[in-house]
C-alpha positions as semicolon CSV with decimal commas, in nm:
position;residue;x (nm);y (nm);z (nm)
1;X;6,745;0,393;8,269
2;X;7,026;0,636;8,082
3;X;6,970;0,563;7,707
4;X;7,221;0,709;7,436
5;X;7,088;0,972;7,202
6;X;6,848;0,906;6,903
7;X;6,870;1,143;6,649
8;X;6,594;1,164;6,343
9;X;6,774;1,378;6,070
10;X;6,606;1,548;5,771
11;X;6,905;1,486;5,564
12;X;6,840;1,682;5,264
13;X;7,097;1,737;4,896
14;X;7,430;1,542;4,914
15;X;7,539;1,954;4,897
16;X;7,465;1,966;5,241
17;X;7,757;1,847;5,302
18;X;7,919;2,193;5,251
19;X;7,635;2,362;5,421
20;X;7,668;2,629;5,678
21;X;7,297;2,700;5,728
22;X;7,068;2,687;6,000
23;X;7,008;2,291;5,968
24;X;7,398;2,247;5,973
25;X;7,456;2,452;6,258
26;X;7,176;2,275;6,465
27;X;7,360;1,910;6,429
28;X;7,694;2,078;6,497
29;X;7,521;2,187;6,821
30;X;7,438;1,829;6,892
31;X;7,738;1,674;6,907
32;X;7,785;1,735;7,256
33;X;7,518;1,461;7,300
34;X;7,725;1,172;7,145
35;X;8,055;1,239;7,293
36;X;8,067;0,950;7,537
37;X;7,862;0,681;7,337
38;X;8,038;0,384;7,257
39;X;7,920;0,410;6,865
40;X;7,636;0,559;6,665
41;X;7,437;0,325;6,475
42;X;7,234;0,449;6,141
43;X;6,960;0,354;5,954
44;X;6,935;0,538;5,602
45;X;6,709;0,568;5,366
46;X;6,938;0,517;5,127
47;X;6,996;0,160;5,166
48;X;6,681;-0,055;5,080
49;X;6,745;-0,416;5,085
50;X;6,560;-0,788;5,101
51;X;6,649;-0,890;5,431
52;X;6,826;-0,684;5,695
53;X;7,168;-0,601;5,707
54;X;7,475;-0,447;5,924
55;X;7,811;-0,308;5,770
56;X;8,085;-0,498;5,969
57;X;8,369;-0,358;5,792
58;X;8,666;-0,185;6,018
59;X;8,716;0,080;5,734
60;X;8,395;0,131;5,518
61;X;8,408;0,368;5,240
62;X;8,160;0,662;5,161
63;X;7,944;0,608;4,896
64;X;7,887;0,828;4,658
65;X;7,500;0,710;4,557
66;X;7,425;1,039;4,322
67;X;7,480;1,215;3,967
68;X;7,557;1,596;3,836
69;X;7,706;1,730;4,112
70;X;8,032;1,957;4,144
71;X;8,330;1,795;4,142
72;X;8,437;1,877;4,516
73;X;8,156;1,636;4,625
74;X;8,320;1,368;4,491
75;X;8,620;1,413;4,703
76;X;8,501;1,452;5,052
77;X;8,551;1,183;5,279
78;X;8,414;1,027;5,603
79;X;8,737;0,865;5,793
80;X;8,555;0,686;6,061
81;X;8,603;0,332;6,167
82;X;8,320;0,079;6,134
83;X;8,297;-0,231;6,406
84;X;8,319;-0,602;6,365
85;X;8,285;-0,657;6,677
86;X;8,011;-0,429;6,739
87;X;7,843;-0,575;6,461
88;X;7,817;-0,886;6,609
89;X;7,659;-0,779;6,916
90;X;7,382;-0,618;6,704
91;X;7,347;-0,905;6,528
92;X;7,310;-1,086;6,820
93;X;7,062;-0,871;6,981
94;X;6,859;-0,814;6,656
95;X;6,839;-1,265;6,619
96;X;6,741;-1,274;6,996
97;X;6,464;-1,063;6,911
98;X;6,275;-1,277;6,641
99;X;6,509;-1,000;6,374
100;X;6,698;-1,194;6,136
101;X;7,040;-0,998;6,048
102;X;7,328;-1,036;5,848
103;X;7,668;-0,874;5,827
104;X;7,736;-0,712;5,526
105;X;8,113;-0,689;5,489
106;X;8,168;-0,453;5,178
107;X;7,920;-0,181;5,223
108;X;7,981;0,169;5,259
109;X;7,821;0,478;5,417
110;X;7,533;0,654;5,159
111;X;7,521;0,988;5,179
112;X;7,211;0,941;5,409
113;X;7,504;0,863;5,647
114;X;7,839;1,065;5,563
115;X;7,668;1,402;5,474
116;X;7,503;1,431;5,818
117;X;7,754;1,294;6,024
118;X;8,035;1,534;5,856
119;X;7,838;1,823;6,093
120;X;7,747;1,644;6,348
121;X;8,090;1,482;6,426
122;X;8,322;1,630;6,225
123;X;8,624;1,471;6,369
124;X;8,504;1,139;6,256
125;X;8,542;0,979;6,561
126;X;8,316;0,695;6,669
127;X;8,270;0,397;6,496
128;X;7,965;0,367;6,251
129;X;7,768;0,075;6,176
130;X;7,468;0,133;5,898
131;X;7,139;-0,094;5,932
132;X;6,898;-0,113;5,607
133;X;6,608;-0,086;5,521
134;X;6,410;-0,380;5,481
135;X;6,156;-0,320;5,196
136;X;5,931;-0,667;5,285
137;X;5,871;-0,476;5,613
138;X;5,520;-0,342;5,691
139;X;5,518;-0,056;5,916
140;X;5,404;-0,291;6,256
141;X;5,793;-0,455;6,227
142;X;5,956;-0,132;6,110
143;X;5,830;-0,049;6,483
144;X;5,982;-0,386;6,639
145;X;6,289;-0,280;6,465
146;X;6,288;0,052;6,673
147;X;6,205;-0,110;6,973
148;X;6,527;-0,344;6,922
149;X;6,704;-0,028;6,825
150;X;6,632;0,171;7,183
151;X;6,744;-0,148;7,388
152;X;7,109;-0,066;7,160
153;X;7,053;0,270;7,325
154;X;7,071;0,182;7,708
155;X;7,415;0,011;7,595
156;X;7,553;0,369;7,508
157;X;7,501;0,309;7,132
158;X;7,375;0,613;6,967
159;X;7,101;0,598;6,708
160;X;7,072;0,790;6,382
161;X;6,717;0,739;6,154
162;X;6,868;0,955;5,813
163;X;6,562;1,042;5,588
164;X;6,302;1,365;5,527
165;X;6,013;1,473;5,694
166;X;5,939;1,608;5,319
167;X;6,070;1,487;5,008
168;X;5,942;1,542;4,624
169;X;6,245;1,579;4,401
170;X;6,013;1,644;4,173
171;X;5,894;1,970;4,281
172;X;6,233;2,086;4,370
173;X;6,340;2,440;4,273
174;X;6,677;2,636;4,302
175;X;6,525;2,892;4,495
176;X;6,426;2,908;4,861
177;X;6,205;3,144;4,929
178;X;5,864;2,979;4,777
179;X;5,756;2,714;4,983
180;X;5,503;2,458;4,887
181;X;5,207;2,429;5,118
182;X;5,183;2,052;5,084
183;X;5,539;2,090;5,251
184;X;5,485;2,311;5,487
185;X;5,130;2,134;5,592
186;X;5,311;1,800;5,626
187;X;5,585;1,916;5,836
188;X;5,391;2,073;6,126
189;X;5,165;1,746;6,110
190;X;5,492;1,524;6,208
191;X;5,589;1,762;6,441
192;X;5,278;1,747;6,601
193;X;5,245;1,363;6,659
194;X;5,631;1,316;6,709
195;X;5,567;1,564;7,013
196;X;5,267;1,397;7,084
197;X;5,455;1,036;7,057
198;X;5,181;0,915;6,850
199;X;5,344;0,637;6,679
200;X;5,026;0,533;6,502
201;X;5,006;0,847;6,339
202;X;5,355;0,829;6,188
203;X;5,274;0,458;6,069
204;X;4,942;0,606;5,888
205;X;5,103;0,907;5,699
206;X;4,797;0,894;5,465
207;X;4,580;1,001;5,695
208;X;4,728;1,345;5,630
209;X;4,610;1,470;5,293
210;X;4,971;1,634;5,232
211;X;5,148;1,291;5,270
212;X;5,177;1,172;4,923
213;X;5,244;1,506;4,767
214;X;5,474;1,555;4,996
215;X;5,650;1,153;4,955
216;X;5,590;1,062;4,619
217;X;5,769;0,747;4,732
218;X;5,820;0,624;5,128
219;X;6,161;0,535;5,181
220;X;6,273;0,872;5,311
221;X;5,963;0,875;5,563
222;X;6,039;0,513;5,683
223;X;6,355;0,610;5,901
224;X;6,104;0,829;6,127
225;X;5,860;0,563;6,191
226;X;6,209;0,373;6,317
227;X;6,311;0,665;6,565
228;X;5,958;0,718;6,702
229;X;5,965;0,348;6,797
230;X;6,345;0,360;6,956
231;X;6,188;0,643;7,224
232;X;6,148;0,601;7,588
233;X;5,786;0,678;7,689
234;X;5,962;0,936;7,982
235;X;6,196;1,168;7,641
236;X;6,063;1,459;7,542
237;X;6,163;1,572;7,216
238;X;6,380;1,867;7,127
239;X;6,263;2,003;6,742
240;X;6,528;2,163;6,529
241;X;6,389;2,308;6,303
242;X;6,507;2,482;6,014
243;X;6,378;2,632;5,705
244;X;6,207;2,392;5,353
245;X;6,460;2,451;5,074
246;X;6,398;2,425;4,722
247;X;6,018;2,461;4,751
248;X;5,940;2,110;4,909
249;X;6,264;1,936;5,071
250;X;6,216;1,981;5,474
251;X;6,568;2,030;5,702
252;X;6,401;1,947;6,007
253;X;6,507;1,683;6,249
254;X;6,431;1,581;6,578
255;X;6,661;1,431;6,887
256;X;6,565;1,254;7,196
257;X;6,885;1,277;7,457
């Protein structure tokens, strides 16, 4: 069975947007992978809801969901299309599989979205539909909503999971060079069970003893519990990886093609 690429991105600042690092010249080498799907689907961490929802706007905006920024953030934007009609069909599989989903007609792309997708298909164009986050979830039907998310994949729909293998704001610092060892300890234990596909692992992050320093809060590890559940049990994984900036926020990502 052909399935459409799944991406898991560390998506880092909103500054990554002008970024011409490492981490933004591994996505850019990526895109190659979602030139002949249909759309790309994304789940961010950046949109936590009650319930789950689907943008099914033609035109969405970006969102601009931070503070204290330069001014030239403020005016990039993300021309894509969304998909009404794509939207529907999602809904329609997601309902068919015990999922209850709604359209949501006026939301926009978070950065969790936009920032990403500016290197990884800078020409803006396939359509892009974001899924939330459902915060009633447990981590058993964050899985079911991966599972429902590969079968969108073997209709040529290309999935995105947008969070952070690492991410304490807290602990940020303008320099690079310094990493924390929570950080870096963290990181290689996702790499290891995302090679390993061990999906229990990722649902029982605590079990590593770097987990909460390294997520003082869960939404940003959520999306990865998401992608390892939208895998085939055939993919191997290609790692990207790319140096932790600012002392604790990881840039690496993982795709499944």
């Amino acid at each position: 069975m052909s399935l459409a690429p799944l991406l898991f991105v560390s998506h880092g600042s909103p500054m990554f947007a002008f970024d011409t690092g490492l981490a933004a010249q591994q996505f850019a080498r990526q895109s190659i992978h979602f030139d002949h799907v249909q759309a790309i689907v994304v789940v961010s961490a950046h949109w936590l809801t009650h319930g789950n929802y689907i943008t099914s706007s033609e035109s969405p905006q970006v969102i601009y969901d931070f503070s204290g920024f330069p001014h030239a953030l403020y005016d990039l934007l993300y021309p894509a299309c969304g998909s009404s009609i794509i939207a529907k069909q999602v809904i329609t599989l997601f309902n068919d599989n015990g999922i209850e989903m709604k359209a949501d007609t006026q939301r926009g792309w978070d950065h969790g979205v936009w920032v990403p997708l500016r290197h990884l298909r800078p020409n803006a164009d396939k359509p892009i539909l974001q899924i939330s986050i459902n915060v009633e979830h447990d981590t058993n039907q964050l899985q079911h909503l991966g599972q429902v998310l590969k079968q969108l994949r073997s209709q040529n729909i290309g999935i995105i999971c947008s969070g952070s293998v690492t991410h304490n704001l807290s602990d940020t610092r303008a320099e690079h060079e310094l990493v924390a060892d929570y950080a870096q300890q963290f990181q290689e234990w996702v790499r290891e069970a995302v090679i390993s596909k061990d999906i229990e692992a990722i649902k029982q992050p605590s079990k590593s003893p770097f987990y909460r320093q390294s997520h003082p809060s869960s939404e940003h590890y959520l999306p990865l519990i998401v992608a390892l559940a939208a895998i085939d049990v055939y993919e191997s994984v290609n790692v990207l990886t790319s140096p932790i900036l600012h002392h604790t926020i990881s840039m690496e990502s993982y795709i499944w093609t």
